[in-house]
Every structure is written in C-alpha cells, then in structure tokens.
Amino acid sequence: MRLFQFTLLCLALFVQYRLWFGHNGVQDYSRLKSAVTSHQDTNANLIKRNKVLKADIEDLKLGQEGVEERARNELGMIKPGETFIRVLPGQQHNEK
C-alpha cells in the first residue's frame, strides 16, 4: 500500500512540475500571452499608419491641393510671385 501511495505522490509531483515549468506550461503561456499582446499593439499602430498613408494617397490622386501642400512642406517650393516664409523653432539656452 505504501508503494502505491508513493507512486501516486510521485505522479502528482511530476504533473505539477510539468504544469508549472514544463513545455506548454504556465510560464510558456504567460510568455506567449505577453508576446501576442505586444504584436497586437504593433499591428494596431501599423493599421493606423496605413490608414493615414491611404488617406494621403487618395488626397494626392484627387486634386492639386495635396500635391501643392506636399511640395511646399517637404520641398520648400513656391509659386511665381509668392513669398514663402518658414519659421523654425529656436534652441533654448540655459543661462547660468
């Protein structure tokens, strides 16, 4: 009878070890769950970025205003007879 109880105890300890520390155990589950959450956050950010890019593409396809705005902001281009003024942020100096 003692041998049977000892065998059951060993089996229970083995199952508990596999549950907490073994392959596909609780540690693997928590690690994979955090990885999935991280990937979902990354995917959400990429989806937002893709929506913005699609909106920019549609704006550029539809009219000249988008092309002009992009040329002015990114390339600094101006129309003939037009004055373009760009204000750059200054550096703050700490006085001692």
PDB file of N, CA and C in Angstrom:
ATOM      1  N   MET A   1       0.818  -1.187   0.000  1.00  0.00           N
ATOM      2  CA  MET A   1       0.000   0.000   0.000  1.00  0.00           C
ATOM      3  C   MET A   1       0.869   1.261   0.000  1.00  0.00           C
ATOM      4  N   ARG A   2       1.983   1.227   0.736  1.00  0.00           N
ATOM      5  CA  ARG A   2       2.872   2.381   0.772  1.00  0.00           C
ATOM      6  C   ARG A   2       3.498   2.634  -0.590  1.00  0.00           C
ATOM      7  N   LEU A   3       3.815   1.628  -1.324  1.00  0.00           N
ATOM      8  CA  LEU A   3       4.390   1.771  -2.649  1.00  0.00           C
ATOM      9  C   LEU A   3       3.395   2.460  -3.590  1.00  0.00           C
ATOM     10  N   PHE A   4       2.133   2.112  -3.473  1.00  0.00           N
ATOM     11  CA  PHE A   4       1.086   2.727  -4.298  1.00  0.00           C
ATOM     12  C   PHE A   4       0.941   4.219  -3.957  1.00  0.00           C
ATOM     13  N   GLN A   5       0.945   4.552  -2.676  1.00  0.00           N
ATOM     14  CA  GLN A   5       0.848   5.957  -2.258  1.00  0.00           C
ATOM     15  C   GLN A   5       2.070   6.751  -2.716  1.00  0.00           C
ATOM     16  N   PHE A   6       3.245   6.160  -2.583  1.00  0.00           N
ATOM     17  CA  PHE A   6       4.467   6.818  -3.031  1.00  0.00           C
ATOM     18  C   PHE A   6       4.428   7.050  -4.545  1.00  0.00           C
ATOM     19  N   THR A   7       3.935   6.075  -5.295  1.00  0.00           N
ATOM     20  CA  THR A   7       3.811   6.206  -6.747  1.00  0.00           C
ATOM     21  C   THR A   7       2.830   7.311  -7.110  1.00  0.00           C
ATOM     22  N   LEU A   8       1.699   7.382  -6.421  1.00  0.00           N
ATOM     23  CA  LEU A   8       0.719   8.453  -6.674  1.00  0.00           C
ATOM     24  C   LEU A   8       1.303   9.817  -6.339  1.00  0.00           C
ATOM     25  N   LEU A   9       2.051   9.904  -5.248  1.00  0.00           N
ATOM     26  CA  LEU A   9       2.678  11.168  -4.868  1.00  0.00           C
ATOM     27  C   LEU A   9       3.697  11.593  -5.926  1.00  0.00           C
ATOM     28  N   CYS A  10       4.513  10.660  -6.389  1.00  0.00           N
ATOM     29  CA  CYS A  10       5.492  10.974  -7.434  1.00  0.00           C
ATOM     30  C   CYS A  10       4.794  11.416  -8.717  1.00  0.00           C
ATOM     31  N   LEU A  11       3.724  10.750  -9.074  1.00  0.00           N
ATOM     32  CA  LEU A  11       2.959  11.111 -10.272  1.00  0.00           C
ATOM     33  C   LEU A  11       2.366  12.516 -10.130  1.00  0.00           C
ATOM     34  N   ALA A  12       1.810  12.815  -8.947  1.00  0.00           N
ATOM     35  CA  ALA A  12       1.233  14.148  -8.718  1.00  0.00           C
ATOM     36  C   ALA A  12       2.315  15.229  -8.798  1.00  0.00           C
ATOM     37  N   LEU A  13       3.485  14.958  -8.217  1.00  0.00           N
ATOM     38  CA  LEU A  13       4.579  15.931  -8.281  1.00  0.00           C
ATOM     39  C   LEU A  13       5.063  16.123  -9.712  1.00  0.00           C
ATOM     40  N   PHE A  14       5.132  15.052 -10.466  1.00  0.00           N
ATOM     41  CA  PHE A  14       5.556  15.141 -11.863  1.00  0.00           C
ATOM     42  C   PHE A  14       4.566  15.975 -12.683  1.00  0.00           C
ATOM     43  N   VAL A  15       3.281  15.747 -12.467  1.00  0.00           N
ATOM     44  CA  VAL A  15       2.250  16.512 -13.195  1.00  0.00           C
ATOM     45  C   VAL A  15       2.315  17.986 -12.816  1.00  0.00           C
ATOM     46  N   GLN A  16       2.514  18.267 -11.522  1.00  0.00           N
ATOM     47  CA  GLN A  16       2.624  19.660 -11.092  1.00  0.00           C
ATOM     48  C   GLN A  16       3.869  20.327 -11.683  1.00  0.00           C
ATOM     49  N   TYR A  17       4.972  19.613 -11.725  1.00  0.00           N
ATOM     50  CA  TYR A  17       6.188  20.169 -12.320  1.00  0.00           C
ATOM     51  C   TYR A  17       5.957  20.492 -13.790  1.00  0.00           C
ATOM     52  N   ARG A  18       5.332  19.564 -14.523  1.00  0.00           N
ATOM     53  CA  ARG A  18       5.061  19.794 -15.946  1.00  0.00           C
ATOM     54  C   ARG A  18       4.109  20.977 -16.131  1.00  0.00           C
ATOM     55  N   LEU A  19       3.138  21.114 -15.231  1.00  0.00           N
ATOM     56  CA  LEU A  19       2.180  22.211 -15.336  1.00  0.00           C
ATOM     57  C   LEU A  19       2.871  23.558 -15.169  1.00  0.00           C
ATOM     58  N   TRP A  20       3.729  23.706 -14.178  1.00  0.00           N
ATOM     59  CA  TRP A  20       4.327  24.994 -13.873  1.00  0.00           C
ATOM     60  C   TRP A  20       5.595  25.284 -14.658  1.00  0.00           C
ATOM     61  N   PHE A  21       6.419  24.280 -14.915  1.00  0.00           N
ATOM     62  CA  PHE A  21       7.727  24.530 -15.509  1.00  0.00           C
ATOM     63  C   PHE A  21       7.962  23.829 -16.836  1.00  0.00           C
ATOM     64  N   GLY A  22       7.120  22.910 -17.232  1.00  0.00           N
ATOM     65  CA  GLY A  22       7.355  22.119 -18.436  1.00  0.00           C
ATOM     66  C   GLY A  22       6.961  22.835 -19.716  1.00  0.00           C
ATOM     67  N   HIS A  23       7.146  22.117 -20.822  1.00  0.00           N
ATOM     68  CA  HIS A  23       6.782  22.637 -22.144  1.00  0.00           C
ATOM     69  C   HIS A  23       5.274  22.844 -22.201  1.00  0.00           C
ATOM     70  N   ASN A  24       4.848  24.010 -22.703  1.00  0.00           N
ATOM     71  CA  ASN A  24       3.434  24.420 -22.756  1.00  0.00           C
ATOM     72  C   ASN A  24       2.829  24.550 -21.362  1.00  0.00           C
ATOM     73  N   GLY A  25       3.647  24.898 -20.390  1.00  0.00           N
ATOM     74  CA  GLY A  25       3.164  25.104 -19.030  1.00  0.00           C
ATOM     75  C   GLY A  25       2.751  26.553 -18.819  1.00  0.00           C
ATOM     76  N   VAL A  26       2.602  26.903 -17.583  1.00  0.00           N
ATOM     77  CA  VAL A  26       2.147  28.244 -17.216  1.00  0.00           C
ATOM     78  C   VAL A  26       3.155  29.307 -17.636  1.00  0.00           C
ATOM     79  N   GLN A  27       4.440  29.029 -17.502  1.00  0.00           N
ATOM     80  CA  GLN A  27       5.454  30.014 -17.891  1.00  0.00           C
ATOM     81  C   GLN A  27       5.424  30.269 -19.398  1.00  0.00           C
ATOM     82  N   ASP A  28       5.313  29.214 -20.183  1.00  0.00           N
ATOM     83  CA  ASP A  28       5.220  29.385 -21.635  1.00  0.00           C
ATOM     84  C   ASP A  28       3.965  30.155 -22.008  1.00  0.00           C
ATOM     85  N   TYR A  29       2.865  29.841 -21.327  1.00  0.00           N
ATOM     86  CA  TYR A  29       1.605  30.527 -21.599  1.00  0.00           C
ATOM     87  C   TYR A  29       1.723  32.024 -21.331  1.00  0.00           C
ATOM     88  N   SER A  30       2.291  32.401 -20.189  1.00  0.00           N
ATOM     89  CA  SER A  30       2.402  33.832 -19.869  1.00  0.00           C
ATOM     90  C   SER A  30       3.366  34.537 -20.823  1.00  0.00           C
ATOM     91  N   ARG A  31       4.450  33.863 -21.207  1.00  0.00           N
ATOM     92  CA  ARG A  31       5.405  34.454 -22.149  1.00  0.00           C
ATOM     93  C   ARG A  31       4.740  34.664 -23.513  1.00  0.00           C
ATOM     94  N   LEU A  32       4.015  33.675 -23.987  1.00  0.00           N
ATOM     95  CA  LEU A  32       3.342  33.794 -25.281  1.00  0.00           C
ATOM     96  C   LEU A  32       2.216  34.821 -25.239  1.00  0.00           C
ATOM     97  N   LYS A  33       1.529  34.898 -24.113  1.00  0.00           N
ATOM     98  CA  LYS A  33       0.446  35.881 -23.985  1.00  0.00           C
ATOM     99  C   LYS A  33       0.992  37.307 -24.070  1.00  0.00           C
ATOM    100  N   SER A  34       2.130  37.570 -23.422  1.00  0.00           N
ATOM    101  CA  SER A  34       2.717  38.913 -23.494  1.00  0.00           C
ATOM    102  C   SER A  34       3.243  39.192 -24.904  1.00  0.00           C
ATOM    103  N   ALA A  35       3.780  38.173 -25.582  1.00  0.00           N
ATOM    104  CA  ALA A  35       4.249  38.363 -26.959  1.00  0.00           C
ATOM    105  C   ALA A  35       3.083  38.675 -27.891  1.00  0.00           C
ATOM    106  N   VAL A  36       1.962  37.997 -27.716  1.00  0.00           N
ATOM    107  CA  VAL A  36       0.780  38.251 -28.545  1.00  0.00           C
ATOM    108  C   VAL A  36       0.270  39.665 -28.300  1.00  0.00           C
ATOM    109  N   THR A  37       0.234  40.096 -27.059  1.00  0.00           N
ATOM    110  CA  THR A  37      -0.213  41.455 -26.739  1.00  0.00           C
ATOM    111  C   THR A  37       0.698  42.486 -27.395  1.00  0.00           C
ATOM    112  N   SER A  38       1.989  42.253 -27.334  1.00  0.00           N
ATOM    113  CA  SER A  38       2.941  43.165 -27.957  1.00  0.00           C
ATOM    114  C   SER A  38       2.726  43.236 -29.471  1.00  0.00           C
ATOM    115  N   HIS A  39       2.538  42.091 -30.099  1.00  0.00           N
ATOM    116  CA  HIS A  39       2.317  42.061 -31.548  1.00  0.00           C
ATOM    117  C   HIS A  39       0.987  42.723 -31.924  1.00  0.00           C
ATOM    118  N   GLN A  40      -0.029  42.552 -31.091  1.00  0.00           N
ATOM    119  CA  GLN A  40      -1.314  43.202 -31.362  1.00  0.00           C
ATOM    120  C   GLN A  40      -1.178  44.717 -31.290  1.00  0.00           C
ATOM    121  N   ASP A  41      -0.417  45.226 -30.330  1.00  0.00           N
ATOM    122  CA  ASP A  41      -0.178  46.669 -30.236  1.00  0.00           C
ATOM    123  C   ASP A  41       0.573  47.180 -31.463  1.00  0.00           C
ATOM    124  N   THR A  42       1.587  46.425 -31.881  1.00  0.00           N
ATOM    125  CA  THR A  42       2.349  46.806 -33.075  1.00  0.00           C
ATOM    126  C   THR A  42       1.448  46.819 -34.302  1.00  0.00           C
ATOM    127  N   ASN A  43       0.605  45.800 -34.432  1.00  0.00           N
ATOM    128  CA  ASN A  43      -0.310  45.737 -35.573  1.00  0.00           C
ATOM    129  C   ASN A  43      -1.304  46.893 -35.565  1.00  0.00           C
ATOM    130  N   ALA A  44      -1.793  47.262 -34.383  1.00  0.00           N
ATOM    131  CA  ALA A  44      -2.732  48.385 -34.294  1.00  0.00           C
ATOM    132  C   ALA A  44      -2.060  49.677 -34.755  1.00  0.00           C
ATOM    133  N   ASN A  45      -0.807  49.885 -34.348  1.00  0.00           N
ATOM    134  CA  ASN A  45      -0.078  51.083 -34.785  1.00  0.00           C
ATOM    135  C   ASN A  45       0.156  51.069 -36.293  1.00  0.00           C
ATOM    136  N   LEU A  46       0.477  49.908 -36.843  1.00  0.00           N
ATOM    137  CA  LEU A  46       0.697  49.805 -38.287  1.00  0.00           C
ATOM    138  C   LEU A  46      -0.600  50.028 -39.063  1.00  0.00           C
ATOM    139  N   ILE A  47      -1.717  49.568 -38.526  1.00  0.00           N
ATOM    140  CA  ILE A  47      -3.010  49.792 -39.182  1.00  0.00           C
ATOM    141  C   ILE A  47      -3.331  51.283 -39.213  1.00  0.00           C
ATOM    142  N   LYS A  48      -3.069  51.984 -38.114  1.00  0.00           N
ATOM    143  CA  LYS A  48      -3.290  53.436 -38.083  1.00  0.00           C
ATOM    144  C   LYS A  48      -2.410  54.136 -39.113  1.00  0.00           C
ATOM    145  N   ARG A  49      -1.137  53.739 -39.174  1.00  0.00           N
ATOM    146  CA  ARG A  49      -0.216  54.342 -40.138  1.00  0.00           C
ATOM    147  C   ARG A  49      -0.670  54.080 -41.566  1.00  0.00           C
ATOM    148  N   ASN A  50      -1.139  52.864 -41.838  1.00  0.00           N
ATOM    149  CA  ASN A  50      -1.610  52.534 -43.179  1.00  0.00           C
ATOM    150  C   ASN A  50      -2.836  53.354 -43.562  1.00  0.00           C
ATOM    151  N   LYS A  51      -3.727  53.604 -42.607  1.00  0.00           N
ATOM    152  CA  LYS A  51      -4.902  54.432 -42.885  1.00  0.00           C
ATOM    153  C   LYS A  51      -4.494  55.851 -43.256  1.00  0.00           C
ATOM    154  N   VAL A  52      -3.513  56.393 -42.539  1.00  0.00           N
ATOM    155  CA  VAL A  52      -3.021  57.744 -42.846  1.00  0.00           C
ATOM    156  C   VAL A  52      -2.395  57.773 -44.237  1.00  0.00           C
ATOM    157  N   LEU A  53      -1.601  56.755 -44.555  1.00  0.00           N
ATOM    158  CA  LEU A  53      -0.974  56.702 -45.876  1.00  0.00           C
ATOM    159  C   LEU A  53      -2.009  56.558 -46.990  1.00  0.00           C
ATOM    160  N   LYS A  54      -3.042  55.759 -46.749  1.00  0.00           N
ATOM    161  CA  LYS A  54      -4.107  55.618 -47.754  1.00  0.00           C
ATOM    162  C   LYS A  54      -4.832  56.940 -47.964  1.00  0.00           C
ATOM    163  N   ALA A  55      -5.070  57.667 -46.869  1.00  0.00           N
ATOM    164  CA  ALA A  55      -5.724  58.969 -46.989  1.00  0.00           C
ATOM    165  C   ALA A  55      -4.843  59.938 -47.776  1.00  0.00           C
ATOM    166  N   ASP A  56      -3.536  59.911 -47.535  1.00  0.00           N
ATOM    167  CA  ASP A  56      -2.615  60.764 -48.294  1.00  0.00           C
ATOM    168  C   ASP A  56      -2.627  60.401 -49.778  1.00  0.00           C
ATOM    169  N   ILE A  57      -2.651  59.131 -50.071  1.00  0.00           N
ATOM    170  CA  ILE A  57      -2.674  58.688 -51.465  1.00  0.00           C
ATOM    171  C   ILE A  57      -3.945  59.158 -52.154  1.00  0.00           C
ATOM    172  N   GLU A  58      -5.077  58.996 -51.489  1.00  0.00           N
ATOM    173  CA  GLU A  58      -6.345  59.446 -52.072  1.00  0.00           C
ATOM    174  C   GLU A  58      -6.343  60.954 -52.274  1.00  0.00           C
ATOM    175  N   ASP A  59      -5.793  61.690 -51.318  1.00  0.00           N
ATOM    176  CA  ASP A  59      -5.719  63.144 -51.439  1.00  0.00           C
ATOM    177  C   ASP A  59      -4.851  63.542 -52.628  1.00  0.00           C
ATOM    178  N   LEU A  60      -3.746  62.843 -52.820  1.00  0.00           N
ATOM    179  CA  LEU A  60      -2.863  63.153 -53.945  1.00  0.00           C
ATOM    180  C   LEU A  60      -3.500  62.774 -55.280  1.00  0.00           C
ATOM    181  N   LYS A  61      -4.314  61.735 -55.298  1.00  0.00           N
ATOM    182  CA  LYS A  61      -4.978  61.317 -56.528  1.00  0.00           C
ATOM    183  C   LYS A  61      -6.092  62.284 -56.924  1.00  0.00           C
ATOM    184  N   LEU A  62      -6.774  62.862 -55.947  1.00  0.00           N
ATOM    185  CA  LEU A  62      -7.973  63.646 -56.226  1.00  0.00           C
ATOM    186  C   LEU A  62      -7.698  65.066 -56.696  1.00  0.00           C
ATOM    187  N   GLY A  63      -6.715  65.716 -56.148  1.00  0.00           N
ATOM    188  CA  GLY A  63      -6.577  67.120 -56.508  1.00  0.00           C
ATOM    189  C   GLY A  63      -5.172  67.647 -56.405  1.00  0.00           C
ATOM    190  N   GLN A  64      -5.049  68.871 -56.857  1.00  0.00           N
ATOM    191  CA  GLN A  64      -3.757  69.535 -56.860  1.00  0.00           C
ATOM    192  C   GLN A  64      -3.389  70.090 -55.484  1.00  0.00           C
ATOM    193  N   GLU A  65      -4.383  70.309 -54.620  1.00  0.00           N
ATOM    194  CA  GLU A  65      -4.077  70.896 -53.315  1.00  0.00           C
ATOM    195  C   GLU A  65      -3.117  70.019 -52.524  1.00  0.00           C
ATOM    196  N   GLY A  66      -3.322  68.715 -52.566  1.00  0.00           N
ATOM    197  CA  GLY A  66      -2.436  67.805 -51.839  1.00  0.00           C
ATOM    198  C   GLY A  66      -1.026  67.822 -52.392  1.00  0.00           C
ATOM    199  N   VAL A  67      -0.908  67.891 -53.716  1.00  0.00           N
ATOM    200  CA  VAL A  67       0.408  67.935 -54.346  1.00  0.00           C
ATOM    201  C   VAL A  67       1.107  69.235 -53.992  1.00  0.00           C
ATOM    202  N   GLU A  68       0.366  70.360 -54.052  1.00  0.00           N
ATOM    203  CA  GLU A  68       0.951  71.650 -53.709  1.00  0.00           C
ATOM    204  C   GLU A  68       1.389  71.692 -52.243  1.00  0.00           C
ATOM    205  N   GLU A  69       0.536  71.167 -51.363  1.00  0.00           N
ATOM    206  CA  GLU A  69       0.872  71.183 -49.939  1.00  0.00           C
ATOM    207  C   GLU A  69       2.131  70.364 -49.671  1.00  0.00           C
ATOM    208  N   ARG A  70       2.233  69.214 -50.285  1.00  0.00           N
ATOM    209  CA  ARG A  70       3.411  68.374 -50.086  1.00  0.00           C
ATOM    210  C   ARG A  70       4.658  69.045 -50.667  1.00  0.00           C
ATOM    211  N   ALA A  71       4.522  69.685 -51.827  1.00  0.00           N
ATOM    212  CA  ALA A  71       5.669  70.360 -52.439  1.00  0.00           C
ATOM    213  C   ALA A  71       6.127  71.527 -51.567  1.00  0.00           C
ATOM    214  N   ARG A  72       5.189  72.246 -50.975  1.00  0.00           N
ATOM    215  CA  ARG A  72       5.557  73.377 -50.129  1.00  0.00           C
ATOM    216  C   ARG A  72       6.226  72.902 -48.838  1.00  0.00           C
ATOM    217  N   ASN A  73       5.633  71.923 -48.182  1.00  0.00           N
ATOM    218  CA  ASN A  73       6.144  71.498 -46.871  1.00  0.00           C
ATOM    219  C   ASN A  73       7.432  70.693 -46.962  1.00  0.00           C
ATOM    220  N   GLU A  74       7.515  69.793 -47.922  1.00  0.00           N
ATOM    221  CA  GLU A  74       8.669  68.907 -47.967  1.00  0.00           C
ATOM    222  C   GLU A  74       9.801  69.432 -48.846  1.00  0.00           C
ATOM    223  N   LEU A  75       9.463  70.153 -49.904  1.00  0.00           N
ATOM    224  CA  LEU A  75      10.492  70.600 -50.835  1.00  0.00           C
ATOM    225  C   LEU A  75      10.749  72.097 -50.773  1.00  0.00           C
ATOM    226  N   GLY A  76       9.876  72.842 -50.075  1.00  0.00           N
ATOM    227  CA  GLY A  76      10.064  74.284 -49.959  1.00  0.00           C
ATOM    228  C   GLY A  76       9.783  75.026 -51.254  1.00  0.00           C
ATOM    229  N   MET A  77       8.965  74.449 -52.137  1.00  0.00           N
ATOM    230  CA  MET A  77       8.673  75.094 -53.423  1.00  0.00           C
ATOM    231  C   MET A  77       7.611  76.179 -53.245  1.00  0.00           C
ATOM    232  N   ILE A  78       7.701  77.228 -54.081  1.00  0.00           N
ATOM    233  CA  ILE A  78       6.722  78.314 -54.042  1.00  0.00           C
ATOM    234  C   ILE A  78       6.269  78.612 -55.459  1.00  0.00           C
ATOM    235  N   LYS A  79       5.105  79.272 -55.560  1.00  0.00           N
ATOM    236  CA  LYS A  79       4.577  79.695 -56.857  1.00  0.00           C
ATOM    237  C   LYS A  79       5.281  80.980 -57.284  1.00  0.00           C
ATOM    238  N   PRO A  80       5.295  81.282 -58.572  1.00  0.00           N
ATOM    239  CA  PRO A  80       5.873  82.554 -59.026  1.00  0.00           C
ATOM    240  C   PRO A  80       5.109  83.737 -58.411  1.00  0.00           C
ATOM    241  N   GLY A  81       5.824  84.707 -57.928  1.00  0.00           N
ATOM    242  CA  GLY A  81       5.223  85.897 -57.339  1.00  0.00           C
ATOM    243  C   GLY A  81       4.756  85.697 -55.912  1.00  0.00           C
ATOM    244  N   GLU A  82       5.098  84.599 -55.314  1.00  0.00           N
ATOM    245  CA  GLU A  82       4.642  84.282 -53.963  1.00  0.00           C
ATOM    246  C   GLU A  82       5.841  84.316 -53.017  1.00  0.00           C
ATOM    247  N   THR A  83       5.608  84.764 -51.787  1.00  0.00           N
ATOM    248  CA  THR A  83       6.658  84.789 -50.781  1.00  0.00           C
ATOM    249  C   THR A  83       6.401  83.678 -49.780  1.00  0.00           C
ATOM    250  N   PHE A  84       7.373  82.847 -49.574  1.00  0.00           N
ATOM    251  CA  PHE A  84       7.254  81.714 -48.652  1.00  0.00           C
ATOM    252  C   PHE A  84       8.150  81.972 -47.453  1.00  0.00           C
ATOM    253  N   ILE A  85       7.555  81.939 -46.277  1.00  0.00           N
ATOM    254  CA  ILE A  85       8.308  82.180 -45.046  1.00  0.00           C
ATOM    255  C   ILE A  85       8.181  80.943 -44.168  1.00  0.00           C
ATOM    256  N   ARG A  86       9.309  80.396 -43.796  1.00  0.00           N
ATOM    257  CA  ARG A  86       9.312  79.224 -42.912  1.00  0.00           C
ATOM    258  C   ARG A  86       9.916  79.647 -41.585  1.00  0.00           C
ATOM    259  N   VAL A  87       9.191  79.378 -40.504  1.00  0.00           N
ATOM    260  CA  VAL A  87       9.648  79.713 -39.165  1.00  0.00           C
ATOM    261  C   VAL A  87      10.145  78.425 -38.507  1.00  0.00           C
ATOM    262  N   LEU A  88      11.399  78.419 -38.148  1.00  0.00           N
ATOM    263  CA  LEU A  88      11.991  77.265 -37.498  1.00  0.00           C
ATOM    264  C   LEU A  88      12.031  77.482 -36.003  1.00  0.00           C
ATOM    265  N   PRO A  89      11.794  76.450 -35.235  1.00  0.00           N
ATOM    266  CA  PRO A  89      11.860  76.616 -33.772  1.00  0.00           C
ATOM    267  C   PRO A  89      13.293  76.874 -33.351  1.00  0.00           C
ATOM    268  N   GLY A  90      13.448  77.815 -32.432  1.00  0.00           N
ATOM    269  CA  GLY A  90      14.790  78.163 -31.949  1.00  0.00           C
ATOM    270  C   GLY A  90      15.201  77.271 -30.817  1.00  0.00           C
ATOM    271  N   GLN A  91      16.505  77.248 -30.579  1.00  0.00           N
ATOM    272  CA  GLN A  91      17.014  76.463 -29.461  1.00  0.00           C
ATOM    273  C   GLN A  91      16.960  77.313 -28.197  1.00  0.00           C
ATOM    274  N   GLN A  92      16.562  76.674 -27.115  1.00  0.00           N
ATOM    275  CA  GLN A  92      16.527  77.368 -25.833  1.00  0.00           C
ATOM    276  C   GLN A  92      17.879  77.219 -25.165  1.00  0.00           C
ATOM    277  N   HIS A  93      18.393  78.331 -24.670  1.00  0.00           N
ATOM    278  CA  HIS A  93      19.680  78.328 -23.983  1.00  0.00           C
ATOM    279  C   HIS A  93      19.453  78.476 -22.490  1.00  0.00           C
ATOM    280  N   ASN A  94      20.102  77.649 -21.734  1.00  0.00           N
ATOM    281  CA  ASN A  94      20.016  77.762 -20.280  1.00  0.00           C
ATOM    282  C   ASN A  94      21.059  78.730 -19.790  1.00  0.00           C
ATOM    283  N   GLU A  95      20.613  79.783 -19.130  1.00  0.00           N
ATOM    284  CA  GLU A  95      21.545  80.786 -18.611  1.00  0.00           C
ATOM    285  C   GLU A  95      21.898  80.432 -17.174  1.00  0.00           C
ATOM    286  N   LYS A  96      23.182  80.552 -16.869  1.00  0.00           N
ATOM    287  CA  LYS A  96      23.634  80.212 -15.513  1.00  0.00           C
ATOM    288  C   LYS A  96      24.086  81.422 -14.785  1.00  0.00           C
TER     289      LYS A  96
END
